[in-house]
PDB file of C-alpha atoms in Angstrom:
ATOM      1  CA  UNK Q   1      51.812 -57.904 -66.018  1.00  0.00           C
ATOM      2  CA  UNK Q   2      54.472 -56.911 -68.558  1.00  0.00           C
ATOM      3  CA  UNK Q   3      56.058 -54.607 -65.984  1.00  0.00           C
ATOM      4  CA  UNK Q   4      56.468 -57.547 -63.570  1.00  0.00           C
ATOM      5  CA  UNK Q   5      58.041 -59.716 -66.254  1.00  0.00           C
ATOM      6  CA  UNK Q   6      60.601 -57.002 -67.009  1.00  0.00           C
ATOM      7  CA  UNK Q   7      61.418 -56.646 -63.294  1.00  0.00           C
ATOM      8  CA  UNK Q   8      61.709 -60.428 -62.945  1.00  0.00           C
ATOM      9  CA  UNK Q   9      64.060 -60.664 -65.964  1.00  0.00           C
ATOM     10  CA  UNK Q  10      66.219 -57.779 -64.680  1.00  0.00           C
ATOM     11  CA  UNK Q  11      66.391 -59.464 -61.278  1.00  0.00           C
ATOM     12  CA  UNK Q  12      67.680 -62.663 -62.859  1.00  0.00           C
ATOM     13  CA  UNK Q  13      70.361 -60.757 -64.786  1.00  0.00           C
ATOM     14  CA  UNK Q  14      71.473 -58.909 -61.652  1.00  0.00           C
ATOM     15  CA  UNK Q  15      71.627 -62.122 -59.639  1.00  0.00           C
ATOM     16  CA  UNK Q  16      73.894 -63.667 -62.268  1.00  0.00           C
ATOM     17  CA  UNK Q  17      76.354 -60.769 -62.361  1.00  0.00           C
ATOM     18  CA  UNK Q  18      79.875 -62.219 -62.358  1.00  0.00           C
ATOM     19  CA  UNK Q  19      82.195 -61.846 -59.368  1.00  0.00           C
ATOM     20  CA  UNK Q  20      84.853 -60.144 -61.509  1.00  0.00           C
ATOM     21  CA  UNK Q  21      84.711 -57.766 -64.478  1.00  0.00           C
ATOM     22  CA  UNK Q  22      87.815 -57.665 -66.641  1.00  0.00           C
ATOM     23  CA  UNK Q  23      88.978 -55.161 -69.250  1.00  0.00           C
ATOM     24  CA  UNK Q  24      91.595 -55.343 -72.003  1.00  0.00           C
ATOM     25  CA  UNK Q  25      94.417 -52.947 -72.888  1.00  0.00           C
ATOM     26  CA  UNK Q  26      96.415 -53.282 -76.083  1.00  0.00           C
ATOM     27  CA  UNK Q  27     100.137 -52.549 -76.488  1.00  0.00           C
ATOM     28  CA  UNK Q  28     102.006 -50.309 -74.058  1.00  0.00           C
ATOM     29  CA  UNK Q  29     103.350 -46.765 -74.300  1.00  0.00           C
ATOM     30  CA  UNK Q  30     106.667 -47.663 -72.637  1.00  0.00           C
ATOM     31  CA  UNK Q  31     107.550 -50.489 -74.998  1.00  0.00           C
ATOM     32  CA  UNK Q  32     108.693 -49.761 -78.568  1.00  0.00           C
ATOM     33  CA  UNK Q  33     106.707 -52.060 -80.851  1.00  0.00           C
ATOM     34  CA  UNK Q  34     104.322 -53.956 -78.602  1.00  0.00           C
ATOM     35  CA  UNK Q  35     101.468 -53.927 -81.083  1.00  0.00           C
ATOM     36  CA  UNK Q  36     101.092 -57.699 -80.764  1.00  0.00           C
ATOM     37  CA  UNK Q  37     100.615 -57.621 -76.954  1.00  0.00           C
ATOM     38  CA  UNK Q  38      97.679 -57.072 -74.644  1.00  0.00           C
ATOM     39  CA  UNK Q  39      96.936 -57.063 -70.928  1.00  0.00           C
ATOM     40  CA  UNK Q  40      93.847 -57.961 -68.937  1.00  0.00           C
ATOM     41  CA  UNK Q  41      93.047 -55.966 -65.800  1.00  0.00           C
ATOM     42  CA  UNK Q  42      90.464 -56.427 -63.067  1.00  0.00           C
ATOM     43  CA  UNK Q  43      88.064 -53.529 -63.610  1.00  0.00           C
ATOM     44  CA  UNK Q  44      85.613 -54.415 -60.837  1.00  0.00           C
ATOM     45  CA  UNK Q  45      85.166 -57.192 -58.301  1.00  0.00           C
ATOM     46  CA  UNK Q  46      82.763 -57.961 -55.531  1.00  0.00           C
ATOM     47  CA  UNK Q  47      83.389 -60.041 -52.428  1.00  0.00           C
ATOM     48  CA  UNK Q  48      82.439 -63.674 -52.752  1.00  0.00           C
ATOM     49  CA  UNK Q  49      81.498 -66.305 -50.254  1.00  0.00           C
ATOM     50  CA  UNK Q  50      84.199 -68.914 -49.993  1.00  0.00           C
ATOM     51  CA  UNK Q  51      83.048 -72.490 -50.308  1.00  0.00           C
ATOM     52  CA  UNK Q  52      86.260 -74.231 -51.277  1.00  0.00           C
ATOM     53  CA  UNK Q  53      86.603 -77.980 -51.029  1.00  0.00           C
ATOM     54  CA  UNK Q  54      90.217 -78.095 -49.958  1.00  0.00           C
ATOM     55  CA  UNK Q  55      91.718 -81.065 -48.174  1.00  0.00           C
ATOM     56  CA  UNK Q  56      94.514 -79.386 -46.255  1.00  0.00           C
ATOM     57  CA  UNK Q  57      96.837 -81.306 -43.993  1.00  0.00           C
ATOM     58  CA  UNK Q  58      96.719 -80.524 -40.279  1.00  0.00           C
ATOM     59  CA  UNK Q  59     100.497 -80.202 -40.176  1.00  0.00           C
ATOM     60  CA  UNK Q  60     103.503 -80.224 -42.491  1.00  0.00           C
ATOM     61  CA  UNK Q  61     107.123 -81.167 -42.012  1.00  0.00           C
ATOM     62  CA  UNK Q  62     109.653 -79.074 -43.893  1.00  0.00           C
ATOM     63  CA  UNK Q  63     112.651 -76.777 -43.503  1.00  0.00           C
ATOM     64  CA  UNK Q  64     110.800 -73.739 -44.654  1.00  0.00           C
ATOM     65  CA  UNK Q  65     107.292 -73.208 -45.981  1.00  0.00           C
ATOM     66  CA  UNK Q  66     104.741 -70.529 -46.711  1.00  0.00           C
ATOM     67  CA  UNK Q  67     101.787 -69.603 -48.903  1.00  0.00           C
ATOM     68  CA  UNK Q  68     102.749 -67.850 -52.136  1.00  0.00           C
ATOM     69  CA  UNK Q  69     101.094 -64.541 -52.946  1.00  0.00           C
ATOM     70  CA  UNK Q  70      97.694 -65.313 -54.528  1.00  0.00           C
ATOM     71  CA  UNK Q  71      97.314 -64.684 -58.248  1.00  0.00           C
ATOM     72  CA  UNK Q  72      94.803 -65.070 -61.047  1.00  0.00           C
ATOM     73  CA  UNK Q  73      95.122 -67.328 -64.040  1.00  0.00           C
ATOM     74  CA  UNK Q  74      92.985 -66.961 -67.169  1.00  0.00           C
ATOM     75  CA  UNK Q  75      92.564 -69.687 -69.767  1.00  0.00           C
ATOM     76  CA  UNK Q  76      91.381 -69.767 -73.362  1.00  0.00           C
ATOM     77  CA  UNK Q  77      92.371 -66.245 -74.410  1.00  0.00           C
ATOM     78  CA  UNK Q  78      94.319 -65.701 -77.658  1.00  0.00           C
ATOM     79  CA  UNK Q  79      98.053 -65.131 -77.940  1.00  0.00           C
ATOM     80  CA  UNK Q  80     100.895 -66.595 -75.919  1.00  0.00           C
ATOM     81  CA  UNK Q  81     100.310 -65.928 -72.238  1.00  0.00           C
ATOM     82  CA  UNK Q  82     103.362 -65.069 -70.177  1.00  0.00           C
ATOM     83  CA  UNK Q  83     103.312 -66.742 -66.773  1.00  0.00           C
ATOM     84  CA  UNK Q  84     102.634 -64.627 -63.703  1.00  0.00           C
ATOM     85  CA  UNK Q  85     105.215 -64.900 -60.948  1.00  0.00           C
ATOM     86  CA  UNK Q  86     104.261 -65.368 -57.327  1.00  0.00           C
ATOM     87  CA  UNK Q  87     106.943 -65.483 -54.671  1.00  0.00           C
ATOM     88  CA  UNK Q  88     106.783 -66.596 -51.084  1.00  0.00           C
ATOM     89  CA  UNK Q  89     109.050 -66.114 -48.126  1.00  0.00           C
ATOM     90  CA  UNK Q  90     109.896 -68.784 -45.627  1.00  0.00           C
ATOM     91  CA  UNK Q  91     110.360 -66.508 -42.661  1.00  0.00           C
ATOM     92  CA  UNK Q  92     107.530 -67.895 -40.578  1.00  0.00           C
ATOM     93  CA  UNK Q  93     109.281 -71.264 -40.047  1.00  0.00           C
ATOM     94  CA  UNK Q  94     112.852 -69.997 -40.121  1.00  0.00           C
ATOM     95  CA  UNK Q  95     114.816 -73.189 -39.489  1.00  0.00           C
ATOM     96  CA  UNK Q  96     117.522 -75.009 -41.426  1.00  0.00           C
ATOM     97  CA  UNK Q  97     116.231 -78.391 -40.309  1.00  0.00           C
ATOM     98  CA  UNK Q  98     112.934 -80.074 -41.001  1.00  0.00           C
ATOM     99  CA  UNK Q  99     110.336 -79.655 -38.309  1.00  0.00           C
ATOM    100  CA  UNK Q 100     106.636 -80.227 -38.059  1.00  0.00           C
ATOM    101  CA  UNK Q 101     104.366 -77.209 -37.829  1.00  0.00           C
ATOM    102  CA  UNK Q 102     100.612 -76.674 -37.954  1.00  0.00           C
ATOM    103  CA  UNK Q 103      99.511 -75.936 -41.489  1.00  0.00           C
ATOM    104  CA  UNK Q 104      98.919 -72.175 -41.671  1.00  0.00           C
ATOM    105  CA  UNK Q 105      95.566 -70.966 -42.946  1.00  0.00           C
ATOM    106  CA  UNK Q 106      95.633 -70.104 -46.673  1.00  0.00           C
ATOM    107  CA  UNK Q 107      95.098 -66.486 -47.752  1.00  0.00           C
ATOM    108  CA  UNK Q 108      91.490 -65.442 -48.258  1.00  0.00           C
ATOM    109  CA  UNK Q 109      89.978 -65.056 -51.693  1.00  0.00           C
ATOM    110  CA  UNK Q 110      89.639 -61.264 -51.496  1.00  0.00           C
ATOM    111  CA  UNK Q 111      88.814 -60.441 -55.120  1.00  0.00           C
ATOM    112  CA  UNK Q 112      88.044 -56.780 -54.424  1.00  0.00           C
ATOM    113  CA  UNK Q 113      91.674 -56.165 -53.355  1.00  0.00           C
ATOM    114  CA  UNK Q 114      92.816 -57.031 -56.888  1.00  0.00           C
ATOM    115  CA  UNK Q 115      90.851 -54.240 -58.642  1.00  0.00           C
ATOM    116  CA  UNK Q 116      93.253 -52.398 -60.930  1.00  0.00           C
ATOM    117  CA  UNK Q 117      95.731 -55.280 -61.049  1.00  0.00           C
ATOM    118  CA  UNK Q 118      97.035 -56.743 -64.279  1.00  0.00           C
ATOM    119  CA  UNK Q 119      96.121 -60.427 -64.213  1.00  0.00           C
ATOM    120  CA  UNK Q 120      97.053 -61.522 -67.722  1.00  0.00           C
ATOM    121  CA  UNK Q 121      99.660 -60.489 -70.280  1.00  0.00           C
ATOM    122  CA  UNK Q 122     100.019 -62.106 -73.693  1.00  0.00           C
ATOM    123  CA  UNK Q 123     102.047 -61.595 -76.856  1.00  0.00           C
ATOM    124  CA  UNK Q 124     101.881 -62.888 -80.438  1.00  0.00           C
ATOM    125  CA  UNK Q 125      98.389 -61.512 -80.970  1.00  0.00           C
ATOM    126  CA  UNK Q 126      97.546 -61.584 -84.677  1.00  0.00           C
ATOM    127  CA  UNK Q 127      94.716 -59.042 -84.390  1.00  0.00           C
ATOM    128  CA  UNK Q 128      92.795 -57.099 -81.731  1.00  0.00           C
ATOM    129  CA  UNK Q 129      89.673 -58.769 -83.120  1.00  0.00           C
ATOM    130  CA  UNK Q 130      90.808 -62.011 -81.485  1.00  0.00           C
ATOM    131  CA  UNK Q 131      90.407 -60.441 -78.026  1.00  0.00           C
ATOM    132  CA  UNK Q 132      87.401 -58.298 -78.969  1.00  0.00           C
ATOM    133  CA  UNK Q 133      85.529 -61.525 -79.828  1.00  0.00           C
ATOM    134  CA  UNK Q 134      85.533 -62.269 -76.056  1.00  0.00           C
ATOM    135  CA  UNK Q 135      83.906 -58.930 -75.068  1.00  0.00           C
ATOM    136  CA  UNK Q 136      80.769 -59.521 -73.026  1.00  0.00           C
ATOM    137  CA  UNK Q 137      81.576 -63.217 -72.590  1.00  0.00           C
ATOM    138  CA  UNK Q 138      82.532 -65.281 -69.582  1.00  0.00           C
ATOM    139  CA  UNK Q 139      86.225 -66.055 -69.232  1.00  0.00           C
ATOM    140  CA  UNK Q 140      87.680 -69.119 -67.519  1.00  0.00           C
ATOM    141  CA  UNK Q 141      89.377 -67.568 -64.475  1.00  0.00           C
ATOM    142  CA  UNK Q 142      90.967 -69.032 -61.376  1.00  0.00           C
ATOM    143  CA  UNK Q 143      92.316 -67.596 -58.131  1.00  0.00           C
ATOM    144  CA  UNK Q 144      95.376 -69.612 -57.185  1.00  0.00           C
ATOM    145  CA  UNK Q 145      97.912 -69.925 -54.399  1.00  0.00           C
ATOM    146  CA  UNK Q 146     100.415 -72.572 -53.382  1.00  0.00           C
ATOM    147  CA  UNK Q 147     101.975 -73.661 -50.114  1.00  0.00           C
ATOM    148  CA  UNK Q 148     105.614 -74.398 -50.884  1.00  0.00           C
ATOM    149  CA  UNK Q 149     107.376 -76.667 -48.416  1.00  0.00           C
ATOM    150  CA  UNK Q 150     111.153 -76.543 -48.909  1.00  0.00           C
ATOM    151  CA  UNK Q 151     112.774 -79.833 -47.990  1.00  0.00           C
ATOM    152  CA  UNK Q 152     109.659 -81.931 -48.606  1.00  0.00           C
ATOM    153  CA  UNK Q 153     107.948 -81.245 -51.927  1.00  0.00           C
ATOM    154  CA  UNK Q 154     105.304 -83.872 -51.097  1.00  0.00           C
ATOM    155  CA  UNK Q 155     103.853 -81.314 -48.679  1.00  0.00           C
ATOM    156  CA  UNK Q 156     103.443 -78.705 -51.441  1.00  0.00           C
ATOM    157  CA  UNK Q 157      99.775 -77.811 -51.893  1.00  0.00           C
ATOM    158  CA  UNK Q 158      98.122 -75.802 -54.658  1.00  0.00           C
ATOM    159  CA  UNK Q 159      94.678 -74.305 -54.129  1.00  0.00           C
ATOM    160  CA  UNK Q 160      92.502 -73.211 -57.052  1.00  0.00           C
ATOM    161  CA  UNK Q 161      89.221 -71.362 -56.779  1.00  0.00           C
ATOM    162  CA  UNK Q 162      87.085 -70.963 -59.911  1.00  0.00           C
ATOM    163  CA  UNK Q 163      85.904 -67.378 -60.419  1.00  0.00           C
ATOM    164  CA  UNK Q 164      82.936 -66.117 -62.429  1.00  0.00           C
ATOM    165  CA  UNK Q 165      84.502 -63.485 -64.677  1.00  0.00           C
ATOM    166  CA  UNK Q 166      83.449 -61.588 -67.780  1.00  0.00           C
ATOM    167  CA  UNK Q 167      85.579 -59.552 -70.192  1.00  0.00           C
ATOM    168  CA  UNK Q 168      83.486 -56.380 -70.418  1.00  0.00           C
ATOM    169  CA  UNK Q 169      85.539 -54.611 -73.095  1.00  0.00           C
ATOM    170  CA  UNK Q 170      88.508 -52.316 -73.510  1.00  0.00           C
ATOM    171  CA  UNK Q 171      89.817 -50.478 -70.441  1.00  0.00           C
ATOM    172  CA  UNK Q 172      89.029 -46.774 -70.404  1.00  0.00           C
ATOM    173  CA  UNK Q 173      91.924 -44.293 -70.576  1.00  0.00           C
ATOM    174  CA  UNK Q 174      90.949 -42.965 -67.131  1.00  0.00           C
ATOM    175  CA  UNK Q 175      91.120 -46.463 -65.658  1.00  0.00           C
ATOM    176  CA  UNK Q 176      94.573 -47.085 -67.163  1.00  0.00           C
ATOM    177  CA  UNK Q 177      95.844 -43.725 -65.872  1.00  0.00           C
ATOM    178  CA  UNK Q 178      94.697 -44.589 -62.349  1.00  0.00           C
ATOM    179  CA  UNK Q 179      96.351 -48.009 -62.616  1.00  0.00           C
ATOM    180  CA  UNK Q 180      99.668 -46.470 -63.716  1.00  0.00           C
ATOM    181  CA  UNK Q 181      99.669 -44.062 -60.738  1.00  0.00           C
ATOM    182  CA  UNK Q 182      99.722 -46.915 -58.220  1.00  0.00           C
TER     183      UNK Q 182
END
């Protein structure tokens, strides 16, 4: 009977494994005194089923519009987070005048393609202990993209998708070496 209880408990833990595992790296070798900085990387991710509740328009009217490159945002971590930049190109409409087009499909939430990517960078960290206190805990994470409609900002749309993520610990040296080779 005890054996079955252990198997049942392990099954519950496995079923609740987060979609994304994150790791932390402190400072940087290429940056003089960066002792008060840290980065968060995606160490592992598994595909997820998308069930977003997005109310997208059927069409938009703008001079130029496109989906920005998807990015992650993390909330609640210590330090001062520096914003991630995500650019988009307007080439798929390519007109100087407003025109109505069918709303293009947003990018898919392909978490596994972000493995090895830096998703958070912060400065003004008083102590590594502040970040280490989050090891093994869930982190508030979001996948985010925006449709930017030049010429009609009312047609701008931002999509957020909440992600189950956990900060597993410090990134291994091997992991960081493989990330730097990319």
